[in-house]
Short mmCIF file of C-alpha atoms in Angstrom, two decimals:
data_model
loop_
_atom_site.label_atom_id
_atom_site.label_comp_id
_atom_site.label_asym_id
_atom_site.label_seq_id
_atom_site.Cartn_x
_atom_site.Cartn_y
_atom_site.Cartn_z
CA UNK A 264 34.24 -14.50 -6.40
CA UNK A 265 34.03 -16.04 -10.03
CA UNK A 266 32.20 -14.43 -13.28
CA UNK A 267 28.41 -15.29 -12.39
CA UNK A 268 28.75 -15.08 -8.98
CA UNK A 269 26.27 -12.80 -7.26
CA UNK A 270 27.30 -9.81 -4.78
CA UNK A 271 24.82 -7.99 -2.44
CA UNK A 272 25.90 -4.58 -1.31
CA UNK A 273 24.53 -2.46 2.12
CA UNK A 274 26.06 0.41 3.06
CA UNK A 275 25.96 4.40 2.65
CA UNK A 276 27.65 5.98 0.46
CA UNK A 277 31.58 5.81 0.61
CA UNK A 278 34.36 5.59 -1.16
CA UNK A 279 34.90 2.13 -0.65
CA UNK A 280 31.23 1.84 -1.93
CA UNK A 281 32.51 3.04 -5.34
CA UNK A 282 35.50 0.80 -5.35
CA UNK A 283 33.83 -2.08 -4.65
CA UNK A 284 31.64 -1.20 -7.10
CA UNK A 285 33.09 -0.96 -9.93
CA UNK A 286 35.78 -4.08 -8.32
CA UNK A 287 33.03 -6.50 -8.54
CA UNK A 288 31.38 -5.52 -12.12
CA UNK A 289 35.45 -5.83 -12.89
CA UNK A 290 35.15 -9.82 -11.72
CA UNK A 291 32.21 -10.21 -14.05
CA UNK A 292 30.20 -10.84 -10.97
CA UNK A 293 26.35 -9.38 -10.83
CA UNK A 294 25.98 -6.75 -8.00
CA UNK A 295 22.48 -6.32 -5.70
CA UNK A 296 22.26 -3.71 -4.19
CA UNK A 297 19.91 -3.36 -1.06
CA UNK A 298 19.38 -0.02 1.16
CA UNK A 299 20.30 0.50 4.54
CA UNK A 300 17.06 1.25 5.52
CA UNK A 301 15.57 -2.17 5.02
CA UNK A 302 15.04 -4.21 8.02
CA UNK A 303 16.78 -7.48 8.77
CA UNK A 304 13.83 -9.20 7.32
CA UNK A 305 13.91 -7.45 4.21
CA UNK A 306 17.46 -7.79 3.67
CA UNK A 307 17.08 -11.93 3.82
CA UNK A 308 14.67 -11.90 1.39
CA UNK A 309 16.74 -10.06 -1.22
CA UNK A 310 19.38 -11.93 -0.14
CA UNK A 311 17.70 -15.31 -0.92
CA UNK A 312 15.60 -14.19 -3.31
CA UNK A 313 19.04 -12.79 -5.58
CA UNK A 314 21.38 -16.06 -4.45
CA UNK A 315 24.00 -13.54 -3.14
CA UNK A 316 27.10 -15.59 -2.70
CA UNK A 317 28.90 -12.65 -1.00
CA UNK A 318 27.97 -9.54 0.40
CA UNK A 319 29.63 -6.13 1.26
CA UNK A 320 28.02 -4.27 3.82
CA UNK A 321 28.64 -2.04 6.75
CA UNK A 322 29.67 -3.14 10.36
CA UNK A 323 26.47 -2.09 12.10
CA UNK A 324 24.08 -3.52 9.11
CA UNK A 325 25.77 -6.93 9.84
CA UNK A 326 25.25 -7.19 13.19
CA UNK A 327 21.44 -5.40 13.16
CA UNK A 328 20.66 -8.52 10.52
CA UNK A 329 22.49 -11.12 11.53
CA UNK A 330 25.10 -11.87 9.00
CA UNK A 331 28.18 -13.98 8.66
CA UNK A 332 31.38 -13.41 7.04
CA UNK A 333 30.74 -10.79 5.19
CA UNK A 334 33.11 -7.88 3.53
CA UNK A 335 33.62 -4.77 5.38
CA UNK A 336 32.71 -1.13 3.89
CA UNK A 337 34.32 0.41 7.11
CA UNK A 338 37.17 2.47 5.83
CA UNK A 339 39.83 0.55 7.54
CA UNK A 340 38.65 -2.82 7.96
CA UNK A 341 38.10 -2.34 3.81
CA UNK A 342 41.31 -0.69 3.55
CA UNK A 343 42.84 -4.20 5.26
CA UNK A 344 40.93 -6.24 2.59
CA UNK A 345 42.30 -4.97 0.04
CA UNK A 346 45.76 -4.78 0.80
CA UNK A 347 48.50 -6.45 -1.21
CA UNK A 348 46.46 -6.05 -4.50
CA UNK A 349 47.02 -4.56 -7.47
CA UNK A 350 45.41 -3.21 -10.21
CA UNK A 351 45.64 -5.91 -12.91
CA UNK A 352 42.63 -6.03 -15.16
CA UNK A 353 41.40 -9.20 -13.88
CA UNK A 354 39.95 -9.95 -17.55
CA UNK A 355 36.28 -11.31 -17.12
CA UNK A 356 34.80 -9.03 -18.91
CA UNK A 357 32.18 -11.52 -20.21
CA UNK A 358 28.61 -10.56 -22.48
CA UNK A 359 26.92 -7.40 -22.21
CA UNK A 360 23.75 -8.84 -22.35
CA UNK A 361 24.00 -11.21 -18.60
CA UNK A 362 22.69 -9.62 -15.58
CA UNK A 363 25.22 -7.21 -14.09
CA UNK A 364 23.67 -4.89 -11.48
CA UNK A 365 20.04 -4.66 -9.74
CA UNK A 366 18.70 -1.72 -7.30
CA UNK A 367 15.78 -2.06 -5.22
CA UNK A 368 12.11 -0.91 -5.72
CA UNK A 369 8.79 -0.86 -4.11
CA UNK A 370 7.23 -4.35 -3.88
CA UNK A 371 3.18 -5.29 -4.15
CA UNK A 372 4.01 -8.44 -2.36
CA UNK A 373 5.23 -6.39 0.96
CA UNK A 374 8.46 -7.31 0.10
CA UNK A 375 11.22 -4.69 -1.98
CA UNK A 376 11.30 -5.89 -6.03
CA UNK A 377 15.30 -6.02 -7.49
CA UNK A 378 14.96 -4.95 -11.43
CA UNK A 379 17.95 -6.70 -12.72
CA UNK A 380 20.06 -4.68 -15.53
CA UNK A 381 22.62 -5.90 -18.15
CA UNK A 382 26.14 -4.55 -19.00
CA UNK A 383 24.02 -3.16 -21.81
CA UNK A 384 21.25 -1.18 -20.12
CA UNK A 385 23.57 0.55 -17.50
CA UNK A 386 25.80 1.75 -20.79
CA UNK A 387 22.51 2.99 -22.28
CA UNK A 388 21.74 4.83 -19.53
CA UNK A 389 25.55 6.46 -18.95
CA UNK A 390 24.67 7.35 -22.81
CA UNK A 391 21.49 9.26 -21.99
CA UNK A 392 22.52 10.80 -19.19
CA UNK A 393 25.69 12.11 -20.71
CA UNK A 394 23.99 13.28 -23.80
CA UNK A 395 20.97 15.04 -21.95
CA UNK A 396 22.48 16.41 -18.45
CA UNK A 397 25.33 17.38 -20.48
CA UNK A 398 28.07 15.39 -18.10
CA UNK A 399 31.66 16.12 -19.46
CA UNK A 400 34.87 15.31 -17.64
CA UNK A 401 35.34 19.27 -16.83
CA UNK A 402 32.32 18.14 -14.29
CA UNK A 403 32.87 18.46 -10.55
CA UNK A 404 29.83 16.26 -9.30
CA UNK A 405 27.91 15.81 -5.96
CA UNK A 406 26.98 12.14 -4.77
CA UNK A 407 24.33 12.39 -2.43
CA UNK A 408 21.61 9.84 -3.70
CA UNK A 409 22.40 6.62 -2.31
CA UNK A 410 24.73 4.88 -5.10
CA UNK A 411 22.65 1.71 -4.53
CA UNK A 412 19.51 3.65 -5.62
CA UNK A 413 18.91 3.12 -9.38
CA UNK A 414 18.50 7.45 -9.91
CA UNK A 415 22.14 7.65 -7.78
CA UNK A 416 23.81 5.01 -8.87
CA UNK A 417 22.77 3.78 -12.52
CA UNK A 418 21.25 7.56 -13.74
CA UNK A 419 24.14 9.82 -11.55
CA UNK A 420 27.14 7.99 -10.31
CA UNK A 421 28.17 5.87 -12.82
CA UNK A 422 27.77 8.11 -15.84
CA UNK A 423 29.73 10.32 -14.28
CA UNK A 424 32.35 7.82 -13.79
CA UNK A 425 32.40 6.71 -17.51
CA UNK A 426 33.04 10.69 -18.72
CA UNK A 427 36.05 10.63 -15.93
CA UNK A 428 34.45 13.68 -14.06
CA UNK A 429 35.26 14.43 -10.73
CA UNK A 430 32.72 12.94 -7.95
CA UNK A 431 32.15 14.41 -4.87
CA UNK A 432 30.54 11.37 -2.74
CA UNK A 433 28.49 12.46 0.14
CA UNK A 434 26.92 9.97 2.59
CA UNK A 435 23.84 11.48 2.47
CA UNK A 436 21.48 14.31 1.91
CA UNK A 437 22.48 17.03 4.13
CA UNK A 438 21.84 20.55 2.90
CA UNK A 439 24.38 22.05 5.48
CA UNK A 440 27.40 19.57 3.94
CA UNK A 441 25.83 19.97 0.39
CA UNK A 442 26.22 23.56 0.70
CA UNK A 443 29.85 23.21 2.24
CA UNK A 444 30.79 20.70 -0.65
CA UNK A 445 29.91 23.21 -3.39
CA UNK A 446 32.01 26.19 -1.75
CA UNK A 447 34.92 23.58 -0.97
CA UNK A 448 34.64 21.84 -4.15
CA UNK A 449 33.25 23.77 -6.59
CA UNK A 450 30.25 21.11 -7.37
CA UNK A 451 29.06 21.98 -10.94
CA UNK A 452 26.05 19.25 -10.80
CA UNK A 453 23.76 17.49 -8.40
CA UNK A 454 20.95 15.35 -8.58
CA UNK A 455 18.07 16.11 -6.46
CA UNK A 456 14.54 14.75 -5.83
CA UNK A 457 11.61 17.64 -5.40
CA UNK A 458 11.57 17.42 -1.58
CA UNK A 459 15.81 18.17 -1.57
CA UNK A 460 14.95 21.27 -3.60
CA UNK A 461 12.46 22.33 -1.17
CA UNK A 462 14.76 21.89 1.91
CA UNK A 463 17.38 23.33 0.00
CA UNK A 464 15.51 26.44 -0.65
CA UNK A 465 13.75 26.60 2.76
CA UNK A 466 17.17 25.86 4.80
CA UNK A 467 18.45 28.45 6.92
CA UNK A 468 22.01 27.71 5.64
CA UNK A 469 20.61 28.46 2.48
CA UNK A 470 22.72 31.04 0.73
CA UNK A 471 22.63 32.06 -3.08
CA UNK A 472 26.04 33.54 -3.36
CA UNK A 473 27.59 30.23 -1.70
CA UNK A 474 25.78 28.46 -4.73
CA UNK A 475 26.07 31.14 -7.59
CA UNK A 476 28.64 28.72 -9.10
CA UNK A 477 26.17 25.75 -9.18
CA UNK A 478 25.34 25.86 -12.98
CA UNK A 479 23.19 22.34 -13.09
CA UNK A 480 20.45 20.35 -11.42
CA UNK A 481 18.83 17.43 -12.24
CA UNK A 482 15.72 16.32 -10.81
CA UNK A 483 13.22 13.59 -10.11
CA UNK A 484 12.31 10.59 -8.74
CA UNK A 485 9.06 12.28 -7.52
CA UNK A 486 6.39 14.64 -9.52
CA UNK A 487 7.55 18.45 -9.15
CA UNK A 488 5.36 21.00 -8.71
CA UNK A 489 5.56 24.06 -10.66
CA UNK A 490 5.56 26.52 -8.05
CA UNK A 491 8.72 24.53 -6.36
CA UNK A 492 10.86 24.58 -10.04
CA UNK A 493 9.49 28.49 -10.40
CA UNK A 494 10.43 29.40 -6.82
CA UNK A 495 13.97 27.51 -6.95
CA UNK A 496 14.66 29.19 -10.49
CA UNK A 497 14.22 32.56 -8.78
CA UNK A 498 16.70 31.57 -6.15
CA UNK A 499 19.10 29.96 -8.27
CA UNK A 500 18.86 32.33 -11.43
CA UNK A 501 22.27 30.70 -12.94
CA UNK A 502 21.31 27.33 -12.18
CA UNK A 503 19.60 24.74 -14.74
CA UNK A 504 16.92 22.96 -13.60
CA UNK A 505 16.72 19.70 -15.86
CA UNK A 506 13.59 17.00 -15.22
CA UNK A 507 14.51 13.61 -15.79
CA UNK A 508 11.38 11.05 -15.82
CA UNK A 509 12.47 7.18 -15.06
CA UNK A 510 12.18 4.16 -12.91
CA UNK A 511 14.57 1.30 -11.84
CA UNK A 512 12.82 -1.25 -14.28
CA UNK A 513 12.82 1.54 -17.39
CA UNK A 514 15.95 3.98 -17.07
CA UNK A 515 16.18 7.37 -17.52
CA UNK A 516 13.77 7.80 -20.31
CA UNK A 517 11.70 11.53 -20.55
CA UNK A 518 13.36 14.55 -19.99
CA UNK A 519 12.55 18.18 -19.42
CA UNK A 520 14.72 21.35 -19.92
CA UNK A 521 13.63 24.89 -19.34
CA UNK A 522 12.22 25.89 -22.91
CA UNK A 523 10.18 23.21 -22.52
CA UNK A 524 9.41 24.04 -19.39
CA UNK A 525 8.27 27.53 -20.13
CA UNK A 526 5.75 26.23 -22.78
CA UNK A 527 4.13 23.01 -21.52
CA UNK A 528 4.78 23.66 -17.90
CA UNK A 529 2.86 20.28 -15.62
CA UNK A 530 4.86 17.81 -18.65
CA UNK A 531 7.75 15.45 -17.87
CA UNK A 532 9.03 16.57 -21.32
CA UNK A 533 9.97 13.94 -24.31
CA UNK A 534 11.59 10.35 -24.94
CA UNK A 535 15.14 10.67 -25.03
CA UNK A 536 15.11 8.24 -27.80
CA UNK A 537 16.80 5.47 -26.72
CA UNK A 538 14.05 3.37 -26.53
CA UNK A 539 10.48 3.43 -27.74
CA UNK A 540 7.86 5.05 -26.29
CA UNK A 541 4.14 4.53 -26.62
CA UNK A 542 0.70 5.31 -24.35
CA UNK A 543 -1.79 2.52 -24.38
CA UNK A 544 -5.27 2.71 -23.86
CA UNK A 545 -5.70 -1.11 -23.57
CA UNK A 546 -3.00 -3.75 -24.16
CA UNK A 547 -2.33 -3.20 -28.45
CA UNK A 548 -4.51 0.20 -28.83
CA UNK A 549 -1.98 3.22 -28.49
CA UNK A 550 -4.49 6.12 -27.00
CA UNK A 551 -4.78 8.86 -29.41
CA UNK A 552 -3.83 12.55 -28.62
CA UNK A 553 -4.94 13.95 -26.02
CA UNK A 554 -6.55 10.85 -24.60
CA UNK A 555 -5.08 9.06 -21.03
CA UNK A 556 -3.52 5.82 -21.24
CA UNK A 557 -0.49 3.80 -19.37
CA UNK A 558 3.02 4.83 -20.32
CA UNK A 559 4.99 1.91 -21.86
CA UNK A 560 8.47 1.65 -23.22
CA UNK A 561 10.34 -0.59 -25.02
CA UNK A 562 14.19 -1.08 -25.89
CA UNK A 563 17.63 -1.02 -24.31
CA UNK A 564 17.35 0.80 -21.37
CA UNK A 565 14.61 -2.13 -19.78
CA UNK A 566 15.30 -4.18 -17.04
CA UNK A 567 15.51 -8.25 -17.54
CA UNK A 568 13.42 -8.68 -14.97
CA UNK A 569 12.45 -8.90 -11.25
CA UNK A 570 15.18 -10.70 -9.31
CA UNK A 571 12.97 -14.57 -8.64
CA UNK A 572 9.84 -13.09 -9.05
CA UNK A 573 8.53 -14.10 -12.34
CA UNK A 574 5.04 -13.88 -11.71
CA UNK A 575 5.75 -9.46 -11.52
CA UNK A 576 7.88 -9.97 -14.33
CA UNK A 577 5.24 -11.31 -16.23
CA UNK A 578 2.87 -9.05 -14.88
CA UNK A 579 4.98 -5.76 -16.04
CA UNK A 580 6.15 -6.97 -19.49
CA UNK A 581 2.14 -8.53 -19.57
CA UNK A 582 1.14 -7.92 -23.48
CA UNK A 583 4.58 -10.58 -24.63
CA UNK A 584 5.64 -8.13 -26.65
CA UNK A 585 8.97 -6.41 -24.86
CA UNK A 586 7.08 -3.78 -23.58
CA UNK A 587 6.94 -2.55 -20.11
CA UNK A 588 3.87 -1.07 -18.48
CA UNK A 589 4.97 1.24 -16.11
CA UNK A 590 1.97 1.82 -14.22
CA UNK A 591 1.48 5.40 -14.99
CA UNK A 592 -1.05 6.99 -16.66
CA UNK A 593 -0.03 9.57 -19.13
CA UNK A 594 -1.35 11.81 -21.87
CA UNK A 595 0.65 13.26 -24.96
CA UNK A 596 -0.08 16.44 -26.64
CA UNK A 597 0.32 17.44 -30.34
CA UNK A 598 3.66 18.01 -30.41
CA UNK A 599 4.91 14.93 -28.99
CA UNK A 600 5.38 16.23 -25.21
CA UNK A 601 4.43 14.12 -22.12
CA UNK A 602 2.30 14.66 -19.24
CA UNK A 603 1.54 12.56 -16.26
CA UNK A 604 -1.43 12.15 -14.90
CA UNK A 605 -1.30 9.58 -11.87
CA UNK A 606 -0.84 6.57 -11.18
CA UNK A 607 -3.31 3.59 -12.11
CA UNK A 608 -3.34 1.86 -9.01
CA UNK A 609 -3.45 4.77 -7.43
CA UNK A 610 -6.86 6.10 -8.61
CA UNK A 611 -9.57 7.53 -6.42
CA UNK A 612 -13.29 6.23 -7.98
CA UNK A 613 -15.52 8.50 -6.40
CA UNK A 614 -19.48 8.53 -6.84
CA UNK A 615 -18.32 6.90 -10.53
CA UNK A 616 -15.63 9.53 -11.54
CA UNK A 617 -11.75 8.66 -11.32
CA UNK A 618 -9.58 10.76 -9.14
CA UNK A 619 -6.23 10.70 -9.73
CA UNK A 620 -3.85 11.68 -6.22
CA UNK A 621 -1.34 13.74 -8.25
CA UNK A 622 -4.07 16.11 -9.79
CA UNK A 623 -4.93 16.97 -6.10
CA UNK A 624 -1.59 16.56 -5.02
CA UNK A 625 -0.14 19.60 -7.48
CA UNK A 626 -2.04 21.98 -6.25
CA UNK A 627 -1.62 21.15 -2.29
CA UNK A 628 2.31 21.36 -2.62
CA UNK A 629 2.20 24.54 -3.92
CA UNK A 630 0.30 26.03 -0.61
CA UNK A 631 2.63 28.10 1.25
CA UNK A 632 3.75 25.92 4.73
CA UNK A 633 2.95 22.77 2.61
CA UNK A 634 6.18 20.80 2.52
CA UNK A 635 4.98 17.06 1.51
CA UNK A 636 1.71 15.84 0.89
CA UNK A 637 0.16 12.58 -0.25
CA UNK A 638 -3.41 11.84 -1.32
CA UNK A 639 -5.35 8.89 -0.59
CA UNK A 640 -8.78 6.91 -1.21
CA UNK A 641 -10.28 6.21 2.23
CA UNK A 642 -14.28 3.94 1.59
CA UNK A 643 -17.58 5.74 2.27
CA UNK A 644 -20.76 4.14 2.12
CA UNK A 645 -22.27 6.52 -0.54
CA UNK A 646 -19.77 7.97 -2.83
CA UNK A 647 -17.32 4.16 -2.94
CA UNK A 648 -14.20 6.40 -2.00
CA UNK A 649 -13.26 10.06 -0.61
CA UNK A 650 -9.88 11.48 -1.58
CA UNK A 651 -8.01 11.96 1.84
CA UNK A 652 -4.26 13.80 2.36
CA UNK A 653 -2.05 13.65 4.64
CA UNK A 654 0.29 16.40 4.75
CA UNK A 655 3.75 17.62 6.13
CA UNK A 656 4.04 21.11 7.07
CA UNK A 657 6.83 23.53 8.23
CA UNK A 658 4.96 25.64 10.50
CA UNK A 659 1.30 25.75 11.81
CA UNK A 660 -1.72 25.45 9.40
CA UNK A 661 -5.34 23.66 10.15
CA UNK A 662 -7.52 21.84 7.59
CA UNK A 663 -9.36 25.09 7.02
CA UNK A 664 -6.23 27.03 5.34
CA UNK A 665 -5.81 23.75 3.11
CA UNK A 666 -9.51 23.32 1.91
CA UNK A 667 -9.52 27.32 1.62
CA UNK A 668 -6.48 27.16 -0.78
CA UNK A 669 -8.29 24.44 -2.99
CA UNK A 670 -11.36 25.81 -3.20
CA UNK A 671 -11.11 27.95 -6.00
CA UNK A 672 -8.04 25.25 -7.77
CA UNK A 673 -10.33 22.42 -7.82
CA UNK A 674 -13.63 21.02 -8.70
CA UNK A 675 -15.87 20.17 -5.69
CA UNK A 676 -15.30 16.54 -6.20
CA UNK A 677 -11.51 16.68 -6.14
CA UNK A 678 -11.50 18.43 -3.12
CA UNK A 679 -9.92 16.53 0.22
CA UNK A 680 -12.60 15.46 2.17
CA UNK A 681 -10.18 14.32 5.11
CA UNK A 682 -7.01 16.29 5.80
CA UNK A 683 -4.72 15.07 8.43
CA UNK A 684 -1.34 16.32 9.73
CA UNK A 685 1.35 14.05 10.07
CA UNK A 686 5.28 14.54 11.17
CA UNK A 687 6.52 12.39 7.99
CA UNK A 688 4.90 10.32 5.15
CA UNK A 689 5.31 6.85 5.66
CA UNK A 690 8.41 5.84 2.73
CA UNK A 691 9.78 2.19 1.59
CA UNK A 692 13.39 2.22 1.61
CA UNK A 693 13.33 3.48 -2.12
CA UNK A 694 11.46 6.31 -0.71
CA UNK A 695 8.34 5.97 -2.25
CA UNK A 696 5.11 6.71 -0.21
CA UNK A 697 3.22 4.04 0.97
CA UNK A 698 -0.40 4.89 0.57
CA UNK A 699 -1.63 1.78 1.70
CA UNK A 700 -0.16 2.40 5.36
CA UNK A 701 -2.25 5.90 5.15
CA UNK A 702 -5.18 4.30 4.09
CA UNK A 703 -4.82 2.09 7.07
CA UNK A 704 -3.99 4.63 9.91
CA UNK A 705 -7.18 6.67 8.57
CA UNK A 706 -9.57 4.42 7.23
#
């Protein structure tokens, strides 16, 4: 490995994860870093696509794809690898501004998109993150978000690593070993997407005394529903529940504590202030207040671009001018604060009004038994499109009990016309849904 080279990374979280790491961004070598969810086809894209030149993986993920001599993450085989050297700075620290580290999104093209982040970005975002989660070396912190993932790695992991605080790495999500780690370890802080809270709160392990010491949780990666954050605040009355709004091409960018929260409760909060922020109603118009438009930012914390995929590059910093268009359409209120209101390729256009799935979506999640839900656009022949959901529950419940609970929440022609019950909502590897497989199983 020589300063330029590029690694690719597969594997779970370990400790040999984190040494390898922060071993290879030590070489001055640009790190990939795929999931170990993606299928062997998937992983040779990314791996052509991103000219790996090594990769570090688990044993299994090797064999399941096919690949040659690559490095182990097995704890021994790794320890074997490694032995005999030291800890010499191998000096190659080169530019902050070359490509040093890329995570995995959801790709148009059927294939996963790698946003590509300088040196400079991934210091940005340690910056935010210590200055608005509050992370201090005093922190004892739980690693459960894959490393690899741009919220566990770039937003969690390695911020905590540049304030020295203690990390707790966990392979998974497991609410069972979460809840052992913070009696054993004393976790101060954990980072948690909406769907963790729930099965945190709805686990029978579950056990507020266990966590009374748990001051801090951040959260996102998903939209939140009110009545989750309200019911997990009751549960957890000494814990802080802190929104964070980002994506792997933008960085950890909007954020949301609890005064906020109590006054402008359905907002992701306001620009951290690291970059720019502005909410376009067409490519050079910023929408005025009040009025819907795509959220775009602009500075530091931006990826370079998709890993050899320029024509998506282009396509998400379109208008030329540094910009990214996130895809999200978002309204800002008087005061500055941010609300989402879906997203733009999402939209539902039904008998000539626009439908946006997380307007529908907010109000399903907080039904009682509801414990995921997605809504969808399925074609009919008179209105163009019907808005359709497919929904996860944790006990019984029939259509009726879910069109009973919206009818008074919202107007007739936001109301599911289809409902259908499903054991798990079809998820890339980043663990976004994948509407267009629901559209396709119901349509």
């Amino acid at each position: 490995m020589i300063p330029g080279d590029t690694v690719a990374f597969i594997g779970h979280n370990s400790v040999e994860y984190a040494i390898a790491y922060f071993g290879v961004a030590g070489a001055g070598a640009a790190s990939l870093h795929l999931s170990a969810r993606m299928t062997p086809e998937e992983i040779r894209h990314c791996l052509d696509s991103g000219d790996a030149k090594n990769v570090i993986c688990e044993e299994g993920v090797a064999e399941t794809a096919g690949l040659e001599n690559t490095v182990p993450l097995d704890r021994e085989a790794f320890a074997g690898f490694i032995a005999g050297d030291d800890d010499t700075d191998p000096g190659c620290d080169g530019p902050i501004d070359t490509p040093s580290s890329a995570s995995y999104t959801g790709g148009t093209t059927g294939f996963p998109k790698g946003g590509m982040h300088t040196a400079q970005s991934r210091l940005t975002w340690a910056t935010i993150a210590h200055e608005f989660f509050d992370i201090t070396p005093a922190e004892i912190m739980a690693v459960a978000a894959p490393i690899g993932h741009a919220a566990g790695g770039l937003i969690w992991f390695q911020p905590g690593a540049c304030a020295a605080a203690t990390q707790v790495i966990l392979p998974g999500w497991d609410v069972t070993a979460f809840i052992d780690a913070v009696e054993t370890h004393g976790i101060t802080a954990k980072f948690l997407v909406p769907a963790q809270i729930h099965m945190l709160i709805e686990h029978p392990a579950f056990d507020a005394c266990a966590l009374s010491g748990l001051p801090k949780i951040v959260y996102g990666g998903a939209p939140a529903s009110l009545g989750l954050i309200e019911r997990a605040d009751g549960m957890l009355p000494g814990c802080e529940f802190i929104q964070n709004y980002g994506m792997t091409e933008i960085g950890p960018t909007v954020t949301l504590c609890k005064k906020d929260r109590d006054k402008y409760p359905e907002a992701i909060g306001h620009p951290t202030g690291h970059t720019e922020c502005a909410i376009f109603s067409a490519p050079g118009t910023e929408a005025a207040i009040g009025e819907i438009g795509e959220l775009c930012f602009r500075g530091p914390t931006l990826m370079n671009g998709y890993i050899g995929d320029p024509k998506q590059t282009a396509e998400f910093f379109r208008t030329g001018e540094g910009w990214g268009w996130t895809g999200d359409l978002a309204v800002r209120n008087e005061d500055g604060v941010i609300s989402l209101i879906g997203r733009s390729k999402d939209m539902i256009i039904s008998s000539g009004l626009n439908i946006h799935p997380a307007e529908i979506e907010r109000v399903l999640i907080d039904i009682p038994g509801v414990a995921e839900c997605a809504v969808f656009g399925l074609p009919d022949e008179t209105i163009g499109e019907l808005p359709a959901v497919a929904i996860v529950t944790t006990g019984p419940m029939s259509a009726d009990d879910i069109l009973a609970a919206c009818g008074h929440r919202l107007p007739r022609h936001k109301r599911p016309r289809r409902v259908k019950f499903i054991d798990a909502l079809p998820k890339s590897p980043a663990g976004k849904v994948l509407r267009t497989e629901l559209q396709a199983r119901f349509g």
